[in-house]
Short mmCIF file of C-alpha atoms and ligand atoms in Angstrom, two decimals:
data_model
loop_
_atom_site.label_atom_id
_atom_site.label_comp_id
_atom_site.label_asym_id
_atom_site.label_seq_id
_atom_site.Cartn_x
_atom_site.Cartn_y
_atom_site.Cartn_z
CA UNK A 152 0.00 0.00 0.00
CA UNK A 153 2.83 2.38 0.90
CA UNK A 154 4.60 1.45 -2.34
CA UNK A 155 1.44 2.04 -4.34
CA UNK A 156 0.90 5.37 -2.61
CA UNK A 157 4.49 6.53 -3.17
CA UNK A 158 4.57 5.20 -6.74
CA UNK A 159 1.39 6.94 -7.87
CA UNK A 160 2.41 10.08 -5.99
CA UNK A 161 5.76 10.12 -7.79
CA UNK A 162 4.07 9.52 -11.13
CA UNK A 163 1.61 12.37 -10.75
CA UNK A 164 4.30 14.73 -9.41
CA UNK A 165 6.47 13.86 -12.40
CA UNK A 166 3.60 14.45 -14.85
CA UNK A 167 2.66 17.80 -13.36
CA UNK A 168 6.32 18.87 -13.20
CA UNK A 169 6.66 17.93 -16.88
CA UNK A 170 3.63 19.95 -17.96
CA UNK A 171 4.69 22.96 -15.88
CA UNK A 172 8.23 22.94 -17.24
CA UNK A 173 7.05 22.52 -20.87
CA UNK A 174 4.51 25.28 -20.39
CA UNK A 175 6.94 27.67 -18.70
CA UNK A 176 9.48 27.09 -21.41
CA UNK A 177 7.17 27.43 -24.41
CA UNK A 178 5.07 30.26 -23.06
CA UNK A 179 8.22 32.27 -23.81
CA UNK A 180 8.15 31.23 -27.48
CA UNK A 181 6.03 33.72 -29.37
CA UNK A 182 4.03 32.45 -32.36
CA UNK A 183 4.91 34.45 -35.46
CA UNK A 184 1.24 34.61 -36.50
CA UNK A 185 0.65 37.11 -33.67
CA UNK A 186 -2.71 35.67 -32.61
CA UNK A 187 -3.67 35.76 -28.93
CA UNK A 188 -5.21 32.69 -27.33
CA UNK A 189 -8.64 34.38 -27.28
CA UNK A 190 -8.36 35.38 -30.95
CA UNK A 191 -7.42 31.91 -32.16
CA UNK A 192 -10.20 30.43 -30.00
CA UNK A 193 -12.76 32.74 -31.61
CA UNK A 194 -11.39 31.92 -35.05
CA UNK A 195 -11.63 28.16 -34.44
CA UNK A 196 -15.18 28.45 -33.09
CA UNK A 197 -16.15 30.50 -36.17
CA UNK A 198 -14.53 27.99 -38.53
CA UNK A 199 -16.62 25.27 -36.91
CA UNK A 200 -19.80 27.30 -36.98
CA UNK A 201 -20.06 27.29 -33.18
CA UNK A 202 -22.03 30.41 -32.24
CA UNK A 203 -23.34 29.53 -28.79
CA UNK A 204 -20.02 29.20 -26.95
CA UNK A 205 -18.64 32.28 -25.19
CA UNK A 206 -14.95 32.87 -24.39
CA UNK A 207 -13.92 34.09 -20.94
CA UNK A 208 -10.70 34.76 -19.08
CA UNK A 209 -10.07 33.59 -15.55
CA UNK A 210 -7.22 34.18 -13.07
CA UNK A 211 -4.81 31.42 -12.12
CA UNK A 212 -2.13 29.32 -13.76
CA UNK A 213 -3.30 26.69 -16.31
CA UNK A 214 -6.92 27.07 -15.19
CA UNK A 215 -8.11 26.71 -18.79
CA UNK A 216 -11.13 24.49 -19.38
CA UNK A 217 -14.29 24.07 -21.40
CA UNK A 218 -17.51 24.07 -19.41
CA UNK A 219 -20.05 22.11 -21.46
CA UNK A 220 -23.06 22.77 -19.22
CA UNK A 221 -22.76 26.56 -19.65
CA UNK A 222 -21.04 26.42 -23.06
CA UNK A 223 -18.21 28.58 -21.78
CA UNK A 224 -14.66 28.38 -23.03
CA UNK A 225 -12.59 29.55 -20.08
CA UNK A 226 -8.96 30.55 -20.66
CA UNK A 227 -6.43 31.57 -18.01
CA UNK A 228 -5.47 35.24 -18.31
CA UNK A 229 -2.00 34.44 -19.63
CA UNK A 230 -3.40 32.23 -22.38
CA UNK A 231 -6.31 34.56 -23.14
CA UNK A 232 -3.99 37.50 -23.79
CA UNK A 233 -0.85 35.51 -24.61
CA UNK A 234 0.61 35.10 -28.09
CA UNK A 235 2.98 32.23 -27.27
CA UNK A 236 2.81 28.82 -28.93
CA UNK A 237 1.81 27.42 -25.52
CA UNK A 238 -1.12 29.86 -25.24
CA UNK A 239 -2.34 29.03 -28.75
CA UNK A 240 -1.97 25.29 -28.14
CA UNK A 241 -3.96 25.33 -24.89
CA UNK A 242 -6.67 27.60 -26.36
CA UNK A 243 -7.04 25.38 -29.44
CA UNK A 244 -7.19 22.30 -27.19
CA UNK A 245 -10.12 23.77 -25.23
CA UNK A 246 -11.82 24.58 -28.56
CA UNK A 247 -11.37 20.89 -29.39
CA UNK A 248 -13.71 20.12 -26.47
CA UNK A 249 -16.28 22.64 -27.75
CA UNK A 250 -16.15 20.95 -31.16
CA UNK A 251 -16.55 17.52 -29.52
CA UNK A 252 -19.58 18.87 -27.69
CA UNK A 253 -21.15 20.20 -30.88
CA UNK A 254 -20.49 16.93 -32.73
CA UNK A 255 -21.87 14.85 -29.82
CA UNK A 256 -18.55 13.01 -29.62
CA UNK A 257 -19.30 9.75 -27.73
CA UNK A 258 -16.59 9.72 -25.03
CA UNK A 259 -17.38 13.36 -24.12
CA UNK A 260 -21.07 12.48 -23.74
CA UNK A 261 -20.21 9.53 -21.48
CA UNK A 262 -17.83 11.65 -19.48
CA UNK A 263 -20.47 14.35 -18.94
CA UNK A 264 -23.03 11.70 -17.93
CA UNK A 265 -20.59 10.24 -15.39
CA UNK A 266 -19.65 13.50 -13.63
CA UNK A 267 -22.33 13.17 -10.90
CA UNK A 268 -21.58 9.59 -9.87
CA UNK A 269 -17.84 10.25 -10.09
CA UNK A 270 -17.97 13.11 -7.62
CA UNK A 271 -19.95 10.89 -5.21
CA UNK A 272 -17.35 8.11 -5.67
CA UNK A 273 -14.47 10.49 -4.94
CA UNK A 274 -16.19 11.63 -1.72
CA UNK A 275 -16.69 8.01 -0.73
CA UNK A 276 -13.10 6.90 -1.27
CA UNK A 277 -11.94 9.93 0.69
CA UNK A 278 -14.28 9.59 3.71
CA UNK A 279 -14.82 5.86 4.14
CA UNK A 280 -11.23 5.08 5.25
CA UNK A 281 -11.15 8.12 7.58
CA UNK A 282 -14.48 7.30 9.20
CA UNK A 283 -13.51 3.64 9.36
CA UNK A 284 -10.20 4.50 11.03
CA UNK A 285 -11.61 6.98 13.54
CA UNK A 286 -14.72 5.10 14.58
CA UNK A 287 -13.87 1.62 13.41
CA UNK A 288 -17.46 0.53 13.05
CA UNK A 289 -17.37 -0.61 9.44
CA UNK A 290 -16.68 -4.31 8.89
CA UNK A 291 -13.36 -4.71 7.03
CA UNK A 292 -14.93 -6.56 4.08
CA UNK A 293 -17.49 -3.83 3.58
CA UNK A 294 -14.83 -1.10 3.56
CA UNK A 295 -12.76 -3.00 1.01
CA UNK A 296 -15.77 -3.64 -1.24
CA UNK A 297 -16.94 -0.02 -1.10
CA UNK A 298 -13.40 1.21 -1.84
CA UNK A 299 -13.06 -1.18 -4.79
CA UNK A 300 -16.37 0.01 -6.27
CA UNK A 301 -15.48 3.67 -5.62
CA UNK A 302 -12.07 3.39 -7.29
CA UNK A 303 -13.64 1.30 -10.09
CA UNK A 304 -15.97 4.21 -10.90
CA UNK A 305 -13.12 6.74 -10.72
CA UNK A 306 -10.94 4.50 -12.91
CA UNK A 307 -13.65 4.24 -15.59
CA UNK A 308 -14.07 8.01 -15.52
CA UNK A 309 -10.33 8.56 -16.00
CA UNK A 310 -10.35 5.95 -18.76
CA UNK A 311 -13.10 7.76 -20.68
CA UNK A 312 -11.23 11.03 -20.14
CA UNK A 313 -8.26 9.72 -22.16
CA UNK A 314 -9.91 9.64 -25.63
CA UNK A 315 -11.60 12.98 -24.85
CA UNK A 316 -8.23 14.63 -24.12
CA UNK A 317 -6.25 12.95 -26.89
CA UNK A 318 -8.92 13.79 -29.44
CA UNK A 319 -9.06 17.46 -28.35
CA UNK A 320 -5.27 17.68 -28.68
CA UNK A 321 -5.33 16.05 -32.13
CA UNK A 322 -7.98 18.54 -33.25
CA UNK A 323 -5.93 21.42 -31.84
CA UNK A 324 -2.77 20.41 -33.68
CA UNK A 325 -4.67 19.98 -36.93
CA UNK A 326 -6.43 23.33 -36.80
CA UNK A 327 -3.32 25.25 -35.67
CA UNK A 328 -1.35 23.80 -38.57
CA UNK A 329 -4.26 24.33 -40.98
CA UNK A 330 -4.84 27.98 -40.09
CA UNK A 331 -1.11 28.71 -39.94
CA UNK A 332 -1.61 30.13 -36.42
CA UNK A 333 1.40 28.06 -35.38
CA UNK A 334 4.13 27.85 -38.01
CA UNK A 335 5.45 24.46 -39.16
CA UNK A 336 8.78 23.38 -37.72
CA UNK A 337 10.07 24.81 -34.45
CA UNK A 338 6.83 26.52 -33.39
CA UNK A 339 4.73 23.44 -34.08
CA UNK A 340 7.13 21.15 -32.25
CA UNK A 341 7.15 23.44 -29.20
CA UNK A 342 3.34 23.64 -29.13
CA UNK A 343 3.11 19.85 -29.44
CA UNK A 344 5.41 19.37 -26.45
CA UNK A 345 3.10 21.41 -24.23
CA UNK A 346 -0.03 19.53 -25.29
CA UNK A 347 1.66 16.12 -25.10
CA UNK A 348 2.89 16.88 -21.59
CA UNK A 349 -0.64 17.89 -20.60
CA UNK A 350 -1.98 14.60 -22.01
CA UNK A 351 0.55 12.74 -19.85
CA UNK A 352 -1.09 14.09 -16.67
CA UNK A 353 -4.34 12.37 -17.68
CA UNK A 354 -2.49 9.12 -18.30
CA UNK A 355 -0.86 9.46 -14.86
CA UNK A 356 -4.26 10.05 -13.23
CA UNK A 357 -5.65 6.96 -14.93
CA UNK A 358 -2.71 4.75 -13.96
CA UNK A 359 -2.95 5.92 -10.33
CA UNK A 360 -6.66 5.17 -10.00
CA UNK A 361 -6.19 1.86 -11.78
CA UNK A 362 -3.50 1.00 -9.21
CA UNK A 363 -5.81 1.74 -6.26
CA UNK A 364 -8.70 -0.08 -7.92
CA UNK A 365 -6.60 -3.24 -8.45
CA UNK A 366 -5.24 -3.00 -4.91
CA UNK A 367 -8.72 -3.04 -3.37
CA UNK A 368 -9.93 -5.66 -5.83
CA UNK A 369 -7.08 -7.95 -4.75
CA UNK A 370 -7.84 -7.26 -1.08
CA UNK A 371 -11.46 -8.09 -1.78
CA UNK A 372 -10.75 -11.45 -3.40
CA UNK A 373 -8.11 -12.13 -0.71
CA UNK A 374 -10.64 -11.38 2.05
CA UNK A 375 -13.21 -13.63 0.35
CA UNK A 376 -10.90 -16.61 0.02
CA UNK A 377 -9.64 -16.31 3.59
CA UNK A 378 -13.28 -16.48 4.78
CA UNK A 379 -13.78 -19.84 3.18
ZN1 ZN B 162 -8.80 18.98 -22.27
#
């Protein structure tokens, strides 16, 4: 358990360090097209005939996201105003989600449908061990089973997130190359490094939850067989 905890911790720290260092480095590389993140986002939405999505800026570092329920494309201030290859890459990636939403892209639909149950599952896996430890009134087998189900739900959610993120990044690269917003060669390679590093954080999140899920699943089958 300690090994699993340390291993997944190291993996997610590594992934977030990687994305931060790629971003910090390539947010210094200005795209020669001169677009800001907000401008390229508007251009991509227009190209895809998306009229009902609004673009907003928000404080914070790498706080960029697409909010499907309110159809808001939210960019961090530095990407909204920024003209770096990193800013254009992140903005185009978020547009990729808006395009997925418009096209009713399957994995995005599943992901949206699973948000409610996933937030319940993440509360459960956080509180059940604490309550169990403090009060100790849950039978061990029940705790293990609940944890396995909770992490199973989280794992499936992270799994569905992977195609959603990879697809948004593929769309971003295609449209940035197509519009010439990011020039071929050095600029394109730099932009790709930022988006690929960001994709790695989702892989790390999936691997971590998979690890916890398998751990509890093994405990569960172990507990069962020792009963018999
Ligand atoms: Zn994304």
